[in-house]
PDB file of C-alpha atoms in Angstrom:
ATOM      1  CA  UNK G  12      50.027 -31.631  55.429  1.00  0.00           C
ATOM      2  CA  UNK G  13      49.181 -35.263  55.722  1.00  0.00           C
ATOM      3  CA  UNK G  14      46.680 -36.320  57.868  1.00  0.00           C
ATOM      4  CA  UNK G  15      45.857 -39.589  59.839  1.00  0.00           C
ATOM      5  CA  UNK G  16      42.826 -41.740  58.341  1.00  0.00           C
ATOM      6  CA  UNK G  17      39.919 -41.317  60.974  1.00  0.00           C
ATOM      7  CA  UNK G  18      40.643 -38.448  62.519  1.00  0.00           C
ATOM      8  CA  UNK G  19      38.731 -36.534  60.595  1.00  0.00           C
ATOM      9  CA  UNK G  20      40.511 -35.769  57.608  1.00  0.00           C
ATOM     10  CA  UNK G  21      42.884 -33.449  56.765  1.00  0.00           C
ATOM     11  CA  UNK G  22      40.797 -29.900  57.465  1.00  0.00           C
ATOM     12  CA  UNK G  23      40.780 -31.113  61.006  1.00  0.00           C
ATOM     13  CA  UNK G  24      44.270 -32.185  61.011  1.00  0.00           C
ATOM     14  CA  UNK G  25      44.673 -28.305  60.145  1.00  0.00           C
ATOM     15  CA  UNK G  26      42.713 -27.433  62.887  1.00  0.00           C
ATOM     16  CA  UNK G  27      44.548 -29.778  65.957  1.00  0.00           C
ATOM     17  CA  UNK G  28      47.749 -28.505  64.523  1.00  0.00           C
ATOM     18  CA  UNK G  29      47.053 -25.096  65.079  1.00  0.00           C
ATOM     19  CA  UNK G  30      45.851 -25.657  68.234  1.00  0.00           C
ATOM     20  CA  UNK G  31      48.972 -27.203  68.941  1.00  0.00           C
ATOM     21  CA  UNK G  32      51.023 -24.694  67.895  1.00  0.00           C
ATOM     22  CA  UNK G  33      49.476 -22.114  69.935  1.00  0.00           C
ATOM     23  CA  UNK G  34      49.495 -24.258  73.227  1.00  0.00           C
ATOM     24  CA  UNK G  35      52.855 -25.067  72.231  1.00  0.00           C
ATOM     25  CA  UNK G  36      52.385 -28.321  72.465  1.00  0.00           C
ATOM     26  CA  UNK G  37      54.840 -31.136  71.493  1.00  0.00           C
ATOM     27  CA  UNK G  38      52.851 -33.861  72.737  1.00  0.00           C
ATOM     28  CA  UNK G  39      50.146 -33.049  70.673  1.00  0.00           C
ATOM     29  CA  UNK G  40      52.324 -32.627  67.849  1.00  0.00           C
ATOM     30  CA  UNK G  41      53.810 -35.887  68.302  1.00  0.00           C
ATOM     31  CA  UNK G  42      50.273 -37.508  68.557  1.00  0.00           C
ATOM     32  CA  UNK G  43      49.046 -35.673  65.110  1.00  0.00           C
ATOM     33  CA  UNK G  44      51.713 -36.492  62.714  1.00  0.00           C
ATOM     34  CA  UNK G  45      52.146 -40.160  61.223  1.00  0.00           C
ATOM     35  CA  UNK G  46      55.955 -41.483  61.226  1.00  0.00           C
ATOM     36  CA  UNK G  47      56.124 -40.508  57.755  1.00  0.00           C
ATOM     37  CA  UNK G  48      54.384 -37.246  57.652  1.00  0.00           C
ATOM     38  CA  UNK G  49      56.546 -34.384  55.306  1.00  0.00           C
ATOM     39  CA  UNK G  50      55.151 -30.465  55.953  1.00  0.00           C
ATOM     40  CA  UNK G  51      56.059 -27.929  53.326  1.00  0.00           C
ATOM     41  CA  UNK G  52      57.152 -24.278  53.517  1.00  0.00           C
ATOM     42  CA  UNK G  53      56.987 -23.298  50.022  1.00  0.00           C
ATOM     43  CA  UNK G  54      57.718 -19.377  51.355  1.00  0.00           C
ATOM     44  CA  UNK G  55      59.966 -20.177  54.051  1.00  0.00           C
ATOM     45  CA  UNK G  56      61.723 -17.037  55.534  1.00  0.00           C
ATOM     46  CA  UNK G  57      65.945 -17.957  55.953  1.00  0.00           C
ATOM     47  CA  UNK G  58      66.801 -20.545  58.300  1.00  0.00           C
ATOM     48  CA  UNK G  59      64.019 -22.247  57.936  1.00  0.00           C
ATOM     49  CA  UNK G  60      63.907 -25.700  55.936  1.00  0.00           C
ATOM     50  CA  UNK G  61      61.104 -25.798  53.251  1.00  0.00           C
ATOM     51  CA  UNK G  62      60.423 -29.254  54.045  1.00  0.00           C
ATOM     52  CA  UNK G  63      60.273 -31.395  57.129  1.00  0.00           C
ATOM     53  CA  UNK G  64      60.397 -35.215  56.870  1.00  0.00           C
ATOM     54  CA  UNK G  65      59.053 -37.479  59.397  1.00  0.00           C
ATOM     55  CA  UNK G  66      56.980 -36.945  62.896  1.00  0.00           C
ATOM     56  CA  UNK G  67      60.502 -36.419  64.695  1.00  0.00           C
ATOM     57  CA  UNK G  68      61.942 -34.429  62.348  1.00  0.00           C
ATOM     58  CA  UNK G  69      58.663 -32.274  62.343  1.00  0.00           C
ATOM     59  CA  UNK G  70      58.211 -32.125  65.987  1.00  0.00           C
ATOM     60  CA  UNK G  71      61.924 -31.283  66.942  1.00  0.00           C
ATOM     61  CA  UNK G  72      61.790 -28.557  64.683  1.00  0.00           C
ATOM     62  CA  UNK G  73      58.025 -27.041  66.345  1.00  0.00           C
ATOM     63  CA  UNK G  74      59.482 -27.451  69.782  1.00  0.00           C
ATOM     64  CA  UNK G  75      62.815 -25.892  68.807  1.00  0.00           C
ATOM     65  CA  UNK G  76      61.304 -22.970  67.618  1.00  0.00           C
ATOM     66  CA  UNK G  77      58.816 -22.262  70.946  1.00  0.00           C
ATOM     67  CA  UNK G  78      62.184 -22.396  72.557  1.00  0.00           C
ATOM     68  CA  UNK G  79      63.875 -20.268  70.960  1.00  0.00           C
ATOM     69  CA  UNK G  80      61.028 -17.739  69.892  1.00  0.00           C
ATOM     70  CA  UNK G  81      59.595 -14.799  71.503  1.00  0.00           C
ATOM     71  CA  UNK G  82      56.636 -15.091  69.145  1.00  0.00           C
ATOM     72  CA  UNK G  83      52.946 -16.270  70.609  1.00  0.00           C
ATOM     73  CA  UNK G  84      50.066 -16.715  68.495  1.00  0.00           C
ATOM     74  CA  UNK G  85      47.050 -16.560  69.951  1.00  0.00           C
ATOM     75  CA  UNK G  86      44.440 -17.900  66.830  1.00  0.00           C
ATOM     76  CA  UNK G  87      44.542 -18.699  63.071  1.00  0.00           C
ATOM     77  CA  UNK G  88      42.421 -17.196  60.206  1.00  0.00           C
ATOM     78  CA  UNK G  89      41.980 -19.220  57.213  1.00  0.00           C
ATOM     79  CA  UNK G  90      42.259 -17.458  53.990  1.00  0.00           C
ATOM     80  CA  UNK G  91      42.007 -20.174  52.079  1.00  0.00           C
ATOM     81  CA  UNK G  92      42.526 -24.087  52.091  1.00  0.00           C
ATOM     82  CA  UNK G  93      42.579 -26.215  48.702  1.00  0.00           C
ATOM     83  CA  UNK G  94      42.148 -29.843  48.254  1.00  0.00           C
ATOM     84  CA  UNK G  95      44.511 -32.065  46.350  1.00  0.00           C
ATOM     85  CA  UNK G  96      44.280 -35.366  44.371  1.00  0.00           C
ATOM     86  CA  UNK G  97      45.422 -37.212  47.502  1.00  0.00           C
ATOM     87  CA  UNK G  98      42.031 -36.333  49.874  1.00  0.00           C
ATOM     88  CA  UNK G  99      44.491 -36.827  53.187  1.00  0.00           C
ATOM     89  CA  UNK G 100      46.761 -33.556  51.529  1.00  0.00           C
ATOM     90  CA  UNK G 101      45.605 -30.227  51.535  1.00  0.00           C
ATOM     91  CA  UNK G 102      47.457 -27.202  50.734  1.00  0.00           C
ATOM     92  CA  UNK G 103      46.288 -23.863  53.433  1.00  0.00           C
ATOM     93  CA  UNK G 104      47.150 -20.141  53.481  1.00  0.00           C
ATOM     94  CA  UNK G 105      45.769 -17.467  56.593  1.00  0.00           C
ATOM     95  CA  UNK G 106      46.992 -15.182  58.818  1.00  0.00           C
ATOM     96  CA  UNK G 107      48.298 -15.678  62.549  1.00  0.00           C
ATOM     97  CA  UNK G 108      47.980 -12.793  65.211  1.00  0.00           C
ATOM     98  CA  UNK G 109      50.392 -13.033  68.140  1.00  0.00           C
ATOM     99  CA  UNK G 110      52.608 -11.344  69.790  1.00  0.00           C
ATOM    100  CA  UNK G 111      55.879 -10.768  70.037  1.00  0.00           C
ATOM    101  CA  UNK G 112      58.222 -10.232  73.551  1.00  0.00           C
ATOM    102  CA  UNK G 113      60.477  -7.889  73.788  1.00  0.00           C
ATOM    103  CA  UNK G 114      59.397  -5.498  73.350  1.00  0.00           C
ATOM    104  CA  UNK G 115      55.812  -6.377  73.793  1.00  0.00           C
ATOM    105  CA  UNK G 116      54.379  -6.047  70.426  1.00  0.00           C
ATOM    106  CA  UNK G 117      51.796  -7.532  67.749  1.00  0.00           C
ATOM    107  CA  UNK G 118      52.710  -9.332  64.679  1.00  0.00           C
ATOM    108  CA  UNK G 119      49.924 -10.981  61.920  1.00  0.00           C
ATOM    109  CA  UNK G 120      51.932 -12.520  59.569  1.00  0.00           C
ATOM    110  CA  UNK G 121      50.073 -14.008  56.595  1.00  0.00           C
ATOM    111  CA  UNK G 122      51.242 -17.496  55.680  1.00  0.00           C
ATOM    112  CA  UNK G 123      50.934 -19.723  52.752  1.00  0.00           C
ATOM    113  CA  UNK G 124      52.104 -23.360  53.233  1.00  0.00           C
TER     114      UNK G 124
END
């Protein structure tokens, strides 16, 4: 994840996009990402790309899947977040409660990306 110079760096970059994702936001989204951003899914589950390339590209996909998803999160737990060479790239893992309709239920999947 790539994030915009001023803004805070890329830890908070982490932090508005999760907060996007759980308002399920696309105009957020949109406002996060530069034109050229690229987010990685290095343990994608199938049918989902490992890479997305570009803010449209990126943002399409987000909004597609609120859609088409019965799964809500409702907060993000860090497990861990490492810096790279590149100080606007991090690379984050954590877990993500939510539920899931129908049947009400709750999920916590653990994600590295």
């Amino acid at each position: 994840m790539t994030g915009h110079e001023g803004t805070g760096g890329a830890r908070a970059v982490l932090e508005r996009f999760r907060q996007a994702v759980i308002d399920r936001s696309a105009e957020d989204m949109t406002d996060l990402f530069a034109e050229e951003a690229v987010l990685e899914f290095p343990f994608h589950r199938p049918g989902v790309p490992a890479r997305l390339d570009g803010r449209r590209e990126i943002v399409e996909f987000m909004a597609g899947n609120w859609t088409g998803s019965p799964l809500r999160y409702r907060a993000y737990h860090t497990l861990a977040v490492h810096d790279t060479a590149d100080p606007g790239t991090i690379v984050a893992s954590g877990r993500s409660p939510g539920r899931a309709r129908p049947p009400a239920r709750s999920v916590c999947p653990t994600w590295p990306s």
